[in-house]
Amino acid sequence: MKKLILMLFLIPTLLFAQNKGVKFEHGLNWTQIQEKAAKENKFIFVDCFTTWCGPCKYMSNTIFPQAKVGDFFNAKFINAKIQMDKTDKDNEEVKSWYQEADRFAKDYNVRAYPTFLIFDTKGNLVHRIVGGGEADDFIAKARKAFDPNTQYETLLAKFNADPNNLSIAKSMAQAAKHAYDQETQAKAEGIVLTSLPTDQIFTKEYIELLLSAANVVDSKAFNLIKDNQAKFDAVSKKVKANDFLSQLLIANTINTKISAKEAVDFTAIEKELAQKYPTINTEKASLEIQPRYFSYTKNYPGLRDSFNKYIAKYGSTITAGELNNMAWSIFENCDDPACLKAAAEWSKLSLEKEKETPMYLDTFANILYRLGEKEKAIKTQEKAISLLTDATQKEEYVATLQKMKKGEKTWQ
């Protein structure tokens, strides 16, 4: 009898534990969801996701099951999920939403995933959130749906009705950036920059907007920074004008040439840019991007030589993470002893900058192992393991150590 009584107490507890998170509707079509929202006087929250989207999975597996997230969304919304892609594994319920998913993508401009759409009690779209986030931050973003002053779609309607209103345009530019509405963002940023005198643009209030708008070469914002570099540097804490402009120019030129399947000659590119933009020094940016380009093209001797040049000139500014990443790229993809020896030196430098970092020790151990220095590699890997606290990561490092001891490859 005592066991039976205990079970009776346990069952409700188990049921409660299984229903802590967000409750998403099943078995209803879009019309029925709208009717239910109107009847219960709730807004509608729609998770537009795809099966291949990593952040979508994180939200579903980690954020939505949390009790505080469930408490908020279940009280405020009728919640629905719409799978935006089609797979061979789709069940009948998912298939029944195919047509609606296509309409949502078209009518509500769903371009990135996850996108979360919020409708009012009458089924009118009032707000959108693009991208996931941690629980408290995501709840805060969703709360904006209830205030007409922060509802994205309401703000968009105001902006379209009065596009030259500086205050609305400023708010629209920031909101559009978060909503991944690049077309509206560019339009709003352009209006703000056109409306203000130059001296007012180069203030803490507008510097972030200016940086965001300048990501297009030869745009108004780009030229404002180019022609007022001292004013920009006096206000910007994030980046110096020459660094920002030169990195943008080099990256844009390289991407253009890759898209056109043209040869990439960094010396010629620097010369060309120097003639067109004499006030911008692209040398550092060119040296910085060359190793990444050679890694992308799988030219590992080129990566080795270009990164060594970069280290020789700008070694004090290179982070331990950058050194580790380049060393790992060589380890994973190249068996040339000269390249591996260079990678070992970069790995040593990363450990000089940040001593006893498990990830950097693991990289160094793997490179040593691939170079044939087995005993030293094993000792280095054992040290990396001794510094770890994360169980999953420790398990991975131990597996690598066992491969080293058995003489097996630790690379693909």
XYZ file of C-alpha atoms in Angstrom:
412
model
C 0.000 0.000 0.000
C 2.827 2.373 0.848
C 4.341 1.767 -2.578
C 1.013 2.532 -4.264
C 0.599 5.773 -2.324
C 4.136 6.777 -3.229
C 3.439 6.155 -6.932
C 0.322 8.285 -6.737
C 2.422 11.166 -5.486
C 5.145 10.573 -8.063
C 2.966 10.497 -11.171
C 1.764 14.134 -10.982
C 5.332 15.202 -10.285
C 6.563 13.416 -13.400
C 3.816 14.922 -15.498
C 4.663 18.358 -14.176
C 8.358 17.861 -14.975
C 7.548 16.828 -18.537
C 5.495 19.970 -19.193
C 7.777 22.685 -17.887
C 8.750 24.149 -21.252
C 6.954 25.897 -24.084
C 3.806 24.087 -25.198
C 3.550 24.113 -29.000
C 0.207 23.375 -30.675
C -0.319 20.171 -32.639
C -3.198 19.058 -34.813
C -4.385 22.592 -35.611
C -4.147 24.508 -38.878
C -3.321 28.212 -39.098
C -6.964 29.292 -39.071
C -7.655 27.233 -35.957
C -4.589 28.653 -34.213
C -5.837 32.172 -34.928
C -9.271 31.291 -33.605
C -7.794 29.853 -30.420
C -5.664 32.985 -29.912
C -8.694 35.238 -30.333
C -10.765 33.133 -27.934
C -8.040 33.116 -25.238
C -7.047 36.743 -25.924
C -3.414 35.778 -26.542
C -0.796 36.728 -29.082
C 0.594 34.031 -31.423
C 4.252 33.003 -31.347
C 5.480 31.133 -34.452
C 8.865 29.411 -34.627
C 9.904 29.247 -38.298
C 12.698 26.663 -38.349
C 14.491 24.206 -40.618
C 15.758 20.709 -39.872
C 19.363 21.634 -40.805
C 19.620 24.825 -38.731
C 21.944 24.538 -35.711
C 20.572 27.560 -33.791
C 17.031 26.221 -34.414
C 17.993 22.957 -32.729
C 19.605 24.818 -29.839
C 16.410 26.764 -29.207
C 14.275 23.605 -29.374
C 16.567 21.430 -27.269
C 17.954 23.918 -24.746
C 15.870 27.091 -24.494
C 12.221 26.143 -25.073
C 12.255 23.247 -22.539
C 13.244 25.596 -19.683
C 10.582 26.245 -17.045
C 10.897 30.042 -17.014
C 10.643 30.154 -20.806
C 7.579 27.923 -20.724
C 5.978 30.011 -17.972
C 6.319 33.171 -20.044
C 5.346 31.891 -23.496
C 2.519 29.622 -22.359
C 0.913 32.457 -20.398
C 1.263 35.075 -23.119
C 1.039 33.189 -26.419
C -0.497 30.427 -28.449
C 2.714 28.782 -29.662
C 3.237 27.120 -33.028
C 6.116 25.648 -35.017
C 6.424 25.665 -38.807
C 9.088 23.564 -40.538
C 10.235 25.645 -43.506
C 12.172 22.965 -45.400
C 11.029 19.617 -46.773
C 12.661 16.239 -46.070
C 11.981 12.571 -46.775
C 11.401 12.021 -43.044
C 8.544 14.504 -42.694
C 5.405 13.152 -41.001
C 1.849 13.883 -42.109
C 1.447 16.882 -39.807
C 4.567 18.558 -41.224
C 3.403 17.814 -44.773
C 0.014 19.376 -44.044
C 1.843 22.660 -43.360
C 3.924 22.697 -46.576
C 1.683 25.184 -48.372
C 1.397 27.397 -45.309
C 5.175 27.327 -44.836
C 5.678 28.547 -48.416
C 3.160 31.335 -47.810
C 4.852 32.385 -44.567
C 8.221 32.589 -46.305
C 6.772 34.791 -49.056
C 4.250 36.927 -47.186
C 6.342 37.512 -44.073
C 9.771 37.728 -45.699
C 11.363 34.816 -43.837
C 14.940 34.635 -45.125
C 17.065 33.478 -42.183
C 16.660 30.816 -39.545
C 15.432 30.691 -36.955
C 12.913 33.473 -37.519
C 10.235 33.965 -34.872
C 7.060 35.764 -35.927
C 4.628 37.253 -33.404
C 1.010 38.057 -34.273
C -1.527 39.960 -32.181
C -4.848 38.525 -31.012
C -6.417 39.385 -34.387
C -3.739 37.559 -36.358
C -1.861 40.660 -37.529
C 1.936 40.383 -37.683
C 3.389 42.865 -35.171
C 6.902 41.686 -34.347
C 9.771 39.459 -35.469
C 12.917 38.070 -33.876
C 15.708 36.680 -36.054
C 18.251 34.349 -34.476
C 18.197 32.522 -31.184
C 19.574 33.524 -27.806
C 19.746 32.611 -24.156
C 16.559 32.358 -22.126
C 16.401 35.742 -20.374
C 17.532 37.671 -23.441
C 15.044 35.871 -25.670
C 12.173 36.548 -23.276
C 13.157 40.234 -23.249
C 13.063 40.301 -27.060
C 9.630 38.679 -27.083
C 8.263 41.202 -24.559
C 8.822 43.932 -27.145
C 5.923 42.453 -29.101
C 3.441 43.888 -26.606
C 4.571 47.519 -26.859
C 3.636 49.433 -30.046
C 6.798 51.507 -29.559
C 9.017 48.421 -29.864
C 6.988 46.174 -32.187
C 9.064 45.659 -35.308
C 6.236 45.595 -37.842
C 4.548 48.608 -36.235
C 7.814 50.537 -36.406
C 8.249 49.458 -40.041
C 4.788 50.788 -40.893
C 5.617 54.132 -39.234
C 8.904 54.296 -41.122
C 7.275 53.584 -44.485
C 4.631 56.226 -43.783
C 7.182 58.876 -42.741
C 10.625 57.768 -44.016
C 12.270 61.171 -43.554
C 11.532 61.330 -39.829
C 15.034 61.185 -38.303
C 13.932 59.721 -34.975
C 11.918 56.938 -36.622
C 14.700 56.245 -39.161
C 17.278 55.895 -36.388
C 15.113 53.412 -34.468
C 14.304 51.599 -37.707
C 17.969 51.162 -38.633
C 18.758 49.482 -35.338
C 15.619 47.327 -35.314
C 16.117 46.237 -38.948
C 19.675 45.156 -38.181
C 18.440 42.848 -35.411
C 15.628 41.582 -37.639
C 18.006 40.780 -40.512
C 16.034 43.112 -42.785
C 19.045 44.345 -44.755
C 17.088 46.316 -47.342
C 15.213 48.349 -44.731
C 18.362 48.719 -42.624
C 20.307 50.221 -45.550
C 17.445 52.577 -46.408
C 17.064 53.793 -42.815
C 20.815 54.222 -42.314
C 21.028 56.215 -45.530
C 18.268 58.576 -44.391
C 19.961 59.159 -41.033
C 23.356 59.880 -42.577
C 21.861 62.202 -45.204
C 19.900 64.133 -42.579
C 22.824 64.926 -40.266
C 25.753 67.342 -40.598
C 29.154 65.621 -40.706
C 30.221 66.740 -37.223
C 27.086 65.262 -35.675
C 27.640 61.913 -37.411
C 31.061 61.518 -35.775
C 29.681 61.234 -32.253
C 29.169 58.306 -29.886
C 25.436 58.397 -30.670
C 25.882 57.607 -34.387
C 29.263 55.878 -34.727
C 27.817 52.335 -34.611
C 25.256 53.187 -37.274
C 28.013 54.715 -39.414
C 30.143 51.563 -39.091
C 27.221 49.339 -39.980
C 26.346 51.409 -43.059
C 29.972 51.534 -44.247
C 30.202 47.820 -45.013
C 29.640 48.586 -48.705
C 32.721 49.907 -50.527
C 32.294 53.451 -51.908
C 28.971 53.926 -50.106
C 28.209 57.292 -48.494
C 29.185 55.922 -45.084
C 32.404 54.383 -46.439
C 33.441 57.708 -47.956
C 32.525 59.616 -44.806
C 34.967 57.495 -42.814
C 37.597 57.637 -45.575
C 37.458 61.433 -45.741
C 37.268 61.972 -41.960
C 39.585 59.334 -40.486
C 40.849 61.518 -37.619
C 37.291 62.373 -36.556
C 36.343 58.696 -36.694
C 39.352 57.583 -34.635
C 38.591 60.187 -31.987
C 35.198 58.593 -31.345
C 35.499 54.904 -32.288
C 36.634 52.500 -29.584
C 36.003 49.341 -31.606
C 38.319 49.845 -34.587
C 40.559 52.422 -36.246
C 39.445 53.934 -39.549
C 42.379 52.652 -41.619
C 42.047 49.123 -40.216
C 38.325 49.015 -40.964
C 38.598 50.479 -44.466
C 41.642 48.462 -45.530
C 40.194 45.152 -44.327
C 36.954 45.894 -46.161
C 38.772 46.821 -49.382
C 41.055 43.764 -49.370
C 38.246 41.338 -48.489
C 35.895 42.835 -51.083
C 38.565 42.643 -53.817
C 39.484 39.051 -52.988
C 35.840 37.935 -52.914
C 35.182 39.647 -56.247
C 38.127 37.889 -57.868
C 37.164 34.510 -56.395
C 33.597 34.917 -57.688
C 34.924 35.845 -61.141
C 37.421 32.949 -60.986
C 40.277 35.383 -61.532
C 43.854 34.947 -60.254
C 44.601 36.618 -56.917
C 47.849 38.595 -56.889
C 48.162 40.393 -53.545
C 50.998 42.673 -54.675
C 48.974 43.826 -57.669
C 45.867 44.294 -55.511
C 47.732 46.473 -53.008
C 49.138 48.583 -55.842
C 45.709 48.969 -57.454
C 44.056 49.981 -54.179
C 46.873 52.420 -53.335
C 46.219 54.256 -56.606
C 42.453 54.428 -56.069
C 42.529 55.070 -52.308
C 45.830 56.866 -51.565
C 44.800 57.751 -47.987
C 44.285 54.091 -47.019
C 47.243 51.817 -46.225
C 46.294 48.214 -47.065
C 49.615 46.501 -46.264
C 48.639 45.086 -42.851
C 45.181 44.027 -44.011
C 46.705 42.258 -47.001
C 49.223 40.370 -44.848
C 46.451 39.464 -42.425
C 44.091 38.024 -45.034
C 46.683 36.158 -47.116
C 46.989 33.146 -44.755
C 43.196 32.793 -44.680
C 43.073 32.946 -48.470
C 45.789 30.289 -48.828
C 43.991 28.103 -46.282
C 40.774 28.487 -48.322
C 42.610 27.506 -51.535
C 44.460 24.686 -49.726
C 47.846 26.186 -50.577
C 49.573 25.302 -47.318
C 53.120 26.351 -48.278
C 51.553 29.700 -49.205
C 49.788 29.791 -45.835
C 53.085 29.010 -44.069
C 55.092 31.705 -45.854
C 52.426 34.431 -45.652
C 51.682 33.831 -41.966
C 55.387 33.902 -41.135
C 55.616 37.283 -42.878
C 52.647 38.517 -40.863
C 54.205 37.279 -37.603
C 57.567 38.870 -38.458
C 55.962 42.297 -38.863
C 52.934 42.253 -36.569
C 53.667 39.407 -34.141
C 52.950 41.477 -31.031
C 49.369 42.132 -32.186
C 48.514 38.541 -33.124
C 46.364 36.732 -30.562
C 47.031 33.268 -29.190
C 43.773 32.160 -30.785
C 44.879 33.262 -34.251
C 48.173 31.424 -33.863
C 46.396 28.282 -32.673
C 43.858 28.354 -35.514
C 46.522 28.623 -38.200
C 48.605 25.882 -36.577
C 45.566 23.591 -36.416
C 44.740 24.272 -40.073
C 48.200 23.029 -41.067
C 47.984 20.002 -38.751
C 44.639 18.836 -40.103
C 45.394 19.306 -43.785
C 49.115 19.114 -44.542
C 51.801 16.449 -44.216
C 54.675 18.617 -45.476
C 57.337 18.557 -42.686
C 58.342 22.180 -43.379
C 54.736 23.344 -42.926
C 54.265 21.218 -39.808
C 57.470 22.605 -38.262
C 56.222 26.138 -38.897
C 52.878 25.220 -37.315
C 54.723 23.854 -34.270
C 56.450 27.223 -33.858
C 53.132 29.056 -34.075
C 51.697 26.681 -31.511
C 54.626 27.417 -29.171
C 53.969 31.144 -29.584
C 50.304 30.670 -28.658
C 51.402 28.934 -25.441
C 53.841 31.740 -24.673
C 50.976 34.216 -24.941
C 48.522 32.073 -22.934
C 50.332 29.483 -20.846
C 48.727 26.172 -19.858
C 45.674 26.527 -22.104
C 44.358 22.981 -22.740
C 43.187 23.659 -26.305
C 46.560 25.113 -27.330
C 48.414 22.251 -25.648
C 46.230 19.773 -27.538
C 47.125 21.477 -30.833
C 50.831 21.412 -29.995
C 50.634 17.725 -28.991
C 48.907 16.765 -32.242
C 51.462 18.629 -34.356
C 54.346 17.002 -32.476
C 52.722 13.629 -33.015
C 52.335 14.196 -36.741
C 55.997 15.245 -36.879
C 56.946 11.893 -35.323
C 57.806 13.189 -31.824
C 55.556 10.636 -30.133
C 56.876 10.719 -26.543
C 56.839 14.508 -26.352
C 53.374 14.562 -27.902
C 52.024 12.127 -25.299
C 53.450 14.151 -22.403
C 51.978 17.358 -23.828
C 48.556 15.751 -24.327
C 48.614 14.370 -20.771
C 49.299 17.878 -19.490
C 46.370 19.235 -21.511
C 44.090 16.569 -20.002
C 45.247 17.361 -16.459
C 44.125 20.979 -16.890
C 40.645 20.162 -18.165
C 37.480 20.423 -16.069
C 34.880 19.781 -18.777
C 34.066 16.045 -18.859
C 33.094 15.919 -22.539
C 36.217 17.713 -23.679
C 38.360 15.536 -21.418
C 36.843 12.443 -23.012
C 37.809 13.718 -26.478
C 41.370 14.500 -25.391
C 41.741 11.101 -23.738
C 40.590 9.425 -26.972
C 43.301 11.364 -28.847
C 45.868 10.297 -26.260
C 44.921 6.638 -26.702
C 45.387 6.948 -30.462
C 48.833 8.426 -29.897
C 49.812 5.574 -27.598
C 48.563 3.007 -30.145
C 50.325 4.725 -33.024
C 47.057 5.571 -34.803
C 46.376 8.707 -36.827
C 44.841 11.616 -34.894
C 43.895 13.463 -38.102
C 41.458 12.655 -40.890
